[in-house]
mmCIF file of C-alpha atoms and ligand atoms in Angstrom:
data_model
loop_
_atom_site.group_PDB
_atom_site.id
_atom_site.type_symbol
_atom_site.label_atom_id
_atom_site.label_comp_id
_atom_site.label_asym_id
_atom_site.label_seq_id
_atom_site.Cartn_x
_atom_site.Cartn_y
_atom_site.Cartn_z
ATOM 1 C CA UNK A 1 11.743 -47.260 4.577
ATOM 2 C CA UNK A 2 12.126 -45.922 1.179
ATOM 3 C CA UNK A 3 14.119 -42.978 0.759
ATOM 4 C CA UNK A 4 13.554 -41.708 -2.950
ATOM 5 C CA UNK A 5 17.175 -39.943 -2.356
ATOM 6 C CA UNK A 6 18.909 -42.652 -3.855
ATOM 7 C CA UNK A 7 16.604 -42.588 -7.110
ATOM 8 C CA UNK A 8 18.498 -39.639 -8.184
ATOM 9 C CA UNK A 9 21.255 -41.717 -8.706
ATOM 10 C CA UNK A 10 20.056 -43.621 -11.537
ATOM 11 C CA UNK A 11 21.149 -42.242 -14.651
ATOM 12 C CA UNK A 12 18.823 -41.365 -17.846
ATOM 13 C CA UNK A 13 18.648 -39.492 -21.214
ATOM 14 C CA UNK A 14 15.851 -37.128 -22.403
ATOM 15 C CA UNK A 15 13.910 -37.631 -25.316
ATOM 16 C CA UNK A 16 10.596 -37.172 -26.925
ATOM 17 C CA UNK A 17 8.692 -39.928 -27.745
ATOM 18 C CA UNK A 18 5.955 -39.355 -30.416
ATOM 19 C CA UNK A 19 3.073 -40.980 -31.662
ATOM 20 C CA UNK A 20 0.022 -40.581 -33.991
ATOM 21 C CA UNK A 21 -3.470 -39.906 -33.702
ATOM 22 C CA UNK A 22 -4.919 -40.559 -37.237
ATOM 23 C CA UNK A 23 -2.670 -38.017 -39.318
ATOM 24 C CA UNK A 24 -1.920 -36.008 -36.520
ATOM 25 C CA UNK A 25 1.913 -35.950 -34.836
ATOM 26 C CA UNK A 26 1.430 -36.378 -31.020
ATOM 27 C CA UNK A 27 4.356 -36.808 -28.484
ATOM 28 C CA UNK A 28 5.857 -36.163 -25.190
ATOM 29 C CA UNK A 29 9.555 -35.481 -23.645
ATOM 30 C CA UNK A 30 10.109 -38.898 -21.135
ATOM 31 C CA UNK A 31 13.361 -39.535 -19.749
ATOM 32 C CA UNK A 32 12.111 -43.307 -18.392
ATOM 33 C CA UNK A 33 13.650 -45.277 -21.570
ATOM 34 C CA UNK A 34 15.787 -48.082 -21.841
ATOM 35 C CA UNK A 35 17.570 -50.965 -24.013
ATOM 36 C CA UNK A 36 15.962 -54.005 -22.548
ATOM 37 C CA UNK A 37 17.776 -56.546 -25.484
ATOM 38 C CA UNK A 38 20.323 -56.392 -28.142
ATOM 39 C CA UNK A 39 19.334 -59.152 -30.215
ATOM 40 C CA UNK A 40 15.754 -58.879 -31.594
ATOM 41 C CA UNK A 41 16.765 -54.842 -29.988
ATOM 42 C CA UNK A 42 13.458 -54.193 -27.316
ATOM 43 C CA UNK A 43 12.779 -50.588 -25.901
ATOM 44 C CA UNK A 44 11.507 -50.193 -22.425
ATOM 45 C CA UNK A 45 9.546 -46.722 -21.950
ATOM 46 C CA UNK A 46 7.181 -45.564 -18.891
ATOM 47 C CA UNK A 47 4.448 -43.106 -19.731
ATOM 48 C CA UNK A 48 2.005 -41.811 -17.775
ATOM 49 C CA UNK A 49 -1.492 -42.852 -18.488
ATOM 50 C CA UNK A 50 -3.134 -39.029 -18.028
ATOM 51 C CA UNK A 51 -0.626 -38.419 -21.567
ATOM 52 C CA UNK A 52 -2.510 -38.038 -24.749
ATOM 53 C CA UNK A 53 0.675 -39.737 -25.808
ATOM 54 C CA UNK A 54 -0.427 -42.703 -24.138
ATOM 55 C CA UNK A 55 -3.497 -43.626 -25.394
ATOM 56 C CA UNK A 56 -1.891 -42.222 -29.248
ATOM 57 C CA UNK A 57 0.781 -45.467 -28.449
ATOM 58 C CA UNK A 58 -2.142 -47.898 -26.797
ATOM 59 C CA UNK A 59 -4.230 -46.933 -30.053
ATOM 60 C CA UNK A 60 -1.269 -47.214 -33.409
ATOM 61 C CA UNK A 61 0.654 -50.277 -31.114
ATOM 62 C CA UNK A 62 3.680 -47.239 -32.427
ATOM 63 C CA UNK A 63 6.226 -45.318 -30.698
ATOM 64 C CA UNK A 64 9.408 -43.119 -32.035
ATOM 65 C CA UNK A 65 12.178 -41.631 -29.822
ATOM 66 C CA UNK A 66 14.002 -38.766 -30.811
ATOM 67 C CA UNK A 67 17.347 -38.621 -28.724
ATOM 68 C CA UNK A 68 17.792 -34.977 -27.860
ATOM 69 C CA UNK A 69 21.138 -33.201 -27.021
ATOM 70 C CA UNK A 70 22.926 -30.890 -24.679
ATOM 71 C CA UNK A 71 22.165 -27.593 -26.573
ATOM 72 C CA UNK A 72 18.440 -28.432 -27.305
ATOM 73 C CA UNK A 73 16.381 -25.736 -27.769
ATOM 74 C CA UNK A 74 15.033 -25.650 -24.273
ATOM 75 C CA UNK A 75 11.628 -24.817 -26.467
ATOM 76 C CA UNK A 76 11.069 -28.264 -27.461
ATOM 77 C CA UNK A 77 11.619 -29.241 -23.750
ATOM 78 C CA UNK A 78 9.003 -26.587 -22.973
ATOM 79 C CA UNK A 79 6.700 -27.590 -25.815
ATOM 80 C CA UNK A 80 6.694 -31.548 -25.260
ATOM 81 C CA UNK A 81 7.284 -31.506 -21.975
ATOM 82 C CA UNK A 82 5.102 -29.216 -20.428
ATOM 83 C CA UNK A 83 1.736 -29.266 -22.858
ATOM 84 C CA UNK A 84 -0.306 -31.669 -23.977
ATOM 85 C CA UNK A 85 -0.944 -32.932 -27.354
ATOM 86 C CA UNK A 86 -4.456 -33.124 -26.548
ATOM 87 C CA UNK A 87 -5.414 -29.315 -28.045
ATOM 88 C CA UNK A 88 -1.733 -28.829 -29.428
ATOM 89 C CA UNK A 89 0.028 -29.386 -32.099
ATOM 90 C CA UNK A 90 3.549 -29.881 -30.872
ATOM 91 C CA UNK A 91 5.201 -30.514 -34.285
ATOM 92 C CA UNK A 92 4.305 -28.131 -36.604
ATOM 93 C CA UNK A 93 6.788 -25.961 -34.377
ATOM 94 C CA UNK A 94 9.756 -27.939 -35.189
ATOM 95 C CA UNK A 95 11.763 -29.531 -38.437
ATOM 96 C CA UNK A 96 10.899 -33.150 -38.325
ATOM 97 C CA UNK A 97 10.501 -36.196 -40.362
ATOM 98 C CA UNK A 98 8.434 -38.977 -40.831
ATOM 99 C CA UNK A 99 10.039 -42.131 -40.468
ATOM 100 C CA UNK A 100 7.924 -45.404 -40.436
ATOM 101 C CA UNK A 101 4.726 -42.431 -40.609
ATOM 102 C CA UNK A 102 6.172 -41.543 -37.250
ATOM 103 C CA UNK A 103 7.564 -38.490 -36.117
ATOM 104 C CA UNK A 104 11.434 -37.728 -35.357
ATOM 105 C CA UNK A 105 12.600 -34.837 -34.563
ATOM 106 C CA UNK A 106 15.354 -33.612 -37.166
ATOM 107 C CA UNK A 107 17.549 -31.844 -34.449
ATOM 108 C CA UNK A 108 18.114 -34.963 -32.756
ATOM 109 C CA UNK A 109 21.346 -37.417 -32.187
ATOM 110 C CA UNK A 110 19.293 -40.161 -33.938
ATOM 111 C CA UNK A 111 16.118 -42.459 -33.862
ATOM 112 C CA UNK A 112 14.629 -45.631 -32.885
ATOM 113 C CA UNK A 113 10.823 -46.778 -34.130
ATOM 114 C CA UNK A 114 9.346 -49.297 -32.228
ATOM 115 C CA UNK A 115 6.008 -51.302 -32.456
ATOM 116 C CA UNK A 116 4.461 -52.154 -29.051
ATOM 117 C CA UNK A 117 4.515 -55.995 -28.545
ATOM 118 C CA UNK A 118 4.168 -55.960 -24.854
ATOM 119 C CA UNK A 119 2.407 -53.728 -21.664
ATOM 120 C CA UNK A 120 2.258 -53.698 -18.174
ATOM 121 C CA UNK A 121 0.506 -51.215 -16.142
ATOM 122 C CA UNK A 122 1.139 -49.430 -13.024
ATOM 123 C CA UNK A 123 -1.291 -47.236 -10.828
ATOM 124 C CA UNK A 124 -0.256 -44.023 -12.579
ATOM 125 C CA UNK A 125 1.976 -45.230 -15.829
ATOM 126 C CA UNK A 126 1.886 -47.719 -18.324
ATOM 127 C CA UNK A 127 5.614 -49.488 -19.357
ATOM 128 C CA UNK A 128 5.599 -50.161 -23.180
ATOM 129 C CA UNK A 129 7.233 -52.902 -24.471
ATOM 130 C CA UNK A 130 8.781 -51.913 -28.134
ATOM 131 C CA UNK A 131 9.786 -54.267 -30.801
ATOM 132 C CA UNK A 132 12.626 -51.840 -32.477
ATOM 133 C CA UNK A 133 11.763 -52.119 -36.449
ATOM 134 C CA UNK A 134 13.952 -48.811 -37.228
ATOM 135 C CA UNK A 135 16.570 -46.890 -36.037
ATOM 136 C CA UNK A 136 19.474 -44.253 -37.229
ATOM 137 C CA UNK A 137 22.034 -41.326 -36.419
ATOM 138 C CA UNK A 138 21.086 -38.277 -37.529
ATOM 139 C CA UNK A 139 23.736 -36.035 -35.870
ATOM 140 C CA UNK A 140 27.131 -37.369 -34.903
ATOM 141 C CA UNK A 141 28.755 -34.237 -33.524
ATOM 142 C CA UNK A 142 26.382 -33.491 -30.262
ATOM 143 C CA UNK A 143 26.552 -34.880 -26.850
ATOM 144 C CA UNK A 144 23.318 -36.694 -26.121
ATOM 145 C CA UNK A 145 21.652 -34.748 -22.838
ATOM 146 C CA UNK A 146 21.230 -37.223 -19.925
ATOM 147 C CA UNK A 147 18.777 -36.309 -17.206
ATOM 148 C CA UNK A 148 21.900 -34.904 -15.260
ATOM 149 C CA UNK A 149 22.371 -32.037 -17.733
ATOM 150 C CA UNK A 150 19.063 -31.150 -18.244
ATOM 151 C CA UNK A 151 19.106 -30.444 -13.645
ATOM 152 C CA UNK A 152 22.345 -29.431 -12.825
ATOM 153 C CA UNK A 153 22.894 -27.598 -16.240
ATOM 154 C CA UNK A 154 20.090 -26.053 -17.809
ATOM 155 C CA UNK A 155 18.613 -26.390 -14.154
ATOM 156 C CA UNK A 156 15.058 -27.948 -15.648
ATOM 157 C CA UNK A 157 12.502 -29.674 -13.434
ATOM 158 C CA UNK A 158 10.049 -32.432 -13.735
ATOM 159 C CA UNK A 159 6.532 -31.924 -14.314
ATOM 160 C CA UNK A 160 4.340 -34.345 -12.094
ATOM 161 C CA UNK A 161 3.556 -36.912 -14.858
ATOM 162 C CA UNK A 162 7.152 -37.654 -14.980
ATOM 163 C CA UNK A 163 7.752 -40.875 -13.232
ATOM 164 C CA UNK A 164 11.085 -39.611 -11.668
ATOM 165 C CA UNK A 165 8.605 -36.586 -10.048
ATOM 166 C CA UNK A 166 9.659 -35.431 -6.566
ATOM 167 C CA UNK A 167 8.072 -32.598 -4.959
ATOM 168 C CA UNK A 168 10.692 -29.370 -4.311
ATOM 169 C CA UNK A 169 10.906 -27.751 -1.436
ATOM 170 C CA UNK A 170 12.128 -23.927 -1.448
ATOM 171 C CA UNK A 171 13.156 -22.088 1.103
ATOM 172 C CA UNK A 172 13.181 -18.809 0.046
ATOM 173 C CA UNK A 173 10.770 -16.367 -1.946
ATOM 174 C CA UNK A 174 11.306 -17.161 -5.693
ATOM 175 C CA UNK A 175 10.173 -16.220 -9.096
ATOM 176 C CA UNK A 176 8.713 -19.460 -10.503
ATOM 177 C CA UNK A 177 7.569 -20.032 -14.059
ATOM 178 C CA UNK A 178 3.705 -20.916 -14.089
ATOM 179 C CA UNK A 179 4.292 -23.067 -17.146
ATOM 180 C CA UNK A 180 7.000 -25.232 -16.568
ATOM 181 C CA UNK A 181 7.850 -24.810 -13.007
ATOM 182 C CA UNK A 182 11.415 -23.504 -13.034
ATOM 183 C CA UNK A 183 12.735 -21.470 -10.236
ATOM 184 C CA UNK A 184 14.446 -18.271 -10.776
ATOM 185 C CA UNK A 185 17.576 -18.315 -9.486
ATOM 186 C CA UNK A 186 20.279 -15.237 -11.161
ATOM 187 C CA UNK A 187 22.356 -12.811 -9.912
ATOM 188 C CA UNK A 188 20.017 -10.187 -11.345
ATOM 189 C CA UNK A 189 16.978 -9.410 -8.737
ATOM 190 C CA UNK A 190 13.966 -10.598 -11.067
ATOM 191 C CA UNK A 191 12.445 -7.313 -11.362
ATOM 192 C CA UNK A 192 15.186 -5.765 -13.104
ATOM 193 C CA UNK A 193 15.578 -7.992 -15.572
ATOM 194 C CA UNK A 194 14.530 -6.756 -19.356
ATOM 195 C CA UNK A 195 10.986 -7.349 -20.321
ATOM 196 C CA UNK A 196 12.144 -9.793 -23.171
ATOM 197 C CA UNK A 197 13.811 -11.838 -20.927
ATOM 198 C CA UNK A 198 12.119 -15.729 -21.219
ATOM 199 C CA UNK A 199 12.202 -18.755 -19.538
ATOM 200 C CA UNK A 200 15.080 -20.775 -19.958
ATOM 201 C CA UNK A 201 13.058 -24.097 -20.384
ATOM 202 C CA UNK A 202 10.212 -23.279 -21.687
ATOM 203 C CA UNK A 203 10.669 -20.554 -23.553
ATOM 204 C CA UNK A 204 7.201 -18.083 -22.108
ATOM 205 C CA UNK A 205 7.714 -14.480 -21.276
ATOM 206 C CA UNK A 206 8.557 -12.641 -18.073
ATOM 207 C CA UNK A 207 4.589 -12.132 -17.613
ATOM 208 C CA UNK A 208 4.537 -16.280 -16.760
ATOM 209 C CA UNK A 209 6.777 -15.890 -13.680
ATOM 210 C CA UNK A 210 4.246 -15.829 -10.208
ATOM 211 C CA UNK A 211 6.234 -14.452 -6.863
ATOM 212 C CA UNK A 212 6.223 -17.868 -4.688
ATOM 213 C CA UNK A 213 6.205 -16.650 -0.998
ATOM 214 C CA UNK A 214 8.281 -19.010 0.980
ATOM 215 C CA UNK A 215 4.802 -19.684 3.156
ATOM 216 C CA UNK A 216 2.838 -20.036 -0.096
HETATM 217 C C1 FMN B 301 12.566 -33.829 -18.289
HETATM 218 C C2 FMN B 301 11.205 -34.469 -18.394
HETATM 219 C C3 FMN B 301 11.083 -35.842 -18.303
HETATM 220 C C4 FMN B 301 9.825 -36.465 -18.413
HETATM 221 N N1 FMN B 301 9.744 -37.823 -18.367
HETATM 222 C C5 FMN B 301 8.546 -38.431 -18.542
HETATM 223 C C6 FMN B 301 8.464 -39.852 -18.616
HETATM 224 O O1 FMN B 301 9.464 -40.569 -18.569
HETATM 225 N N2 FMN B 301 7.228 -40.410 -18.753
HETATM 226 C C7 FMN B 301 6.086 -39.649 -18.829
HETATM 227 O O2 FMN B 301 4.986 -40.207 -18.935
HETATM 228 N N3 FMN B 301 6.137 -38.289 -18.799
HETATM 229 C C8 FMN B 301 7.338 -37.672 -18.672
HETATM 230 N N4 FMN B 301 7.411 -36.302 -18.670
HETATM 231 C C9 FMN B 301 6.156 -35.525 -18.699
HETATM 232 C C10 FMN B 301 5.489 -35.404 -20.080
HETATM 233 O O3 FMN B 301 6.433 -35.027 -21.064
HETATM 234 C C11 FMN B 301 4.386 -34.328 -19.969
HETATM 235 O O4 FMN B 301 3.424 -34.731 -19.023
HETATM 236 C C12 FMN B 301 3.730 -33.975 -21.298
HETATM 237 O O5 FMN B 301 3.079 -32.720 -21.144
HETATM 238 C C13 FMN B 301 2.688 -34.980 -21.784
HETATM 239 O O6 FMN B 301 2.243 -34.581 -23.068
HETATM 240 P P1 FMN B 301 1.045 -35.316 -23.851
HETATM 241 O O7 FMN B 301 -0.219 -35.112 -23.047
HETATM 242 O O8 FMN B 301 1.006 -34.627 -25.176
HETATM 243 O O9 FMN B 301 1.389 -36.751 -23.974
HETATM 244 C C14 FMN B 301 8.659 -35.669 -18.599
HETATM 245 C C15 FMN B 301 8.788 -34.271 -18.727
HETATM 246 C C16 FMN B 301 10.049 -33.672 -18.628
HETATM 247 C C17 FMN B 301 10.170 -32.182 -18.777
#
């Protein structure tokens, strides 16, 4: 038996790993990234092959990941998380720089720019072996968010492509956000909450939040 239970248990950071398609800035957010070596430093990351990031990395053989913290603009979560690059340009929306002609987000802890020396595929994601050729602070005085945070806190969810995906289960009739999936859950009774309230994620208007019935 496998119960997926204990997965939650593993712990992870959030960050958006970017790309480049010719000139263009690409990226996604992933939380599946880690330090496989210190010496000769190697990054591990998992990305789903339906990403537009994916096949950006597969074509340059060049990743960057931006480490993002606690207080995040839950925009860029919403943005890079929750769109694709494919007919969006994610980017342009935020201060970033180009390090290595990659991009990194400015509001970030720090960087790391990697170039792919290794792959091996799954059925639904591709692991990316990076060679780290770059990598620096950029802000010392935030807390980095770890995939805790960003569900217990800020009470974000996982779109499918993530690998750490698990299908929710609500029991009651909700308010959930058509863009990013979150559930709302206040005091306040939806309705009566002012028209310019927006998603907490993602950032879209009241208009983007569908009444889920519990037998929907
Ligand atoms: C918190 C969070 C964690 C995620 N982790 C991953 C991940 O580790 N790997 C992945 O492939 N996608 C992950 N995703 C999903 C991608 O960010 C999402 O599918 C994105 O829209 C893909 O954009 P793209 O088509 O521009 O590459 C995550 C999303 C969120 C919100």
């Amino acid at each position: 038996m496998i119960s997926t239970e204990v997965f939650k248990n593993f712990s992870y950071g959030v960050y958006i790993v970017g790309s480049k398609e010719n000139d263009r800035s690409v990226g996604c957010i992933a939380n599946s990234i880690m330090q496989v070596t210190s010496q000769n430093p190697t990054i591990a990351i998992s990305i789903n092959n339906d990403n537009y990031t994916n096949m950006c990395i597969e074509k340059t053989k060049m990743f960057s990941i931006s480490i993002l913290h606690e207080k995040t603009n839950q925009e860029i979560i919403g943005t890079f998380g929750f769109s694709t690059s494919k007919d969006n340009n994610k980017w342009e929306k935020f201060e970033h720089l180009q390090v290595e002609n990659l991009p990194v987000l400015k509001d970030s802890i720090g960087y790391v720019i990697c170039k792919v020396v290794d792959k091996m595929q799954t059925k639904t994601h591709t692991v990316f072996l990076g060679e780290v050729i770059e990598a620096d602070m950029l802000l010392n005085n935030q807390e980095p968010m770890t995939y805790a945070y960003y569900h217990n806190v800020i009470k974000g969810k996982s779109p499918k492509n993530a690998p750490t995906y698990i299908e929710e289960k609500e029991s009651n009739d909700k308010y959930v956000c058509d863009i990013c999936g979150y559930v709302y859950d206040g005091d306040i009774p939806f309705e009566d909450l002012p028209d310019d309230y927006i998603c907490p994620v993602c950032g879209v208007g009241k208009e983007h939040f569908k009444l889920r019935k519990d037998n929907d």
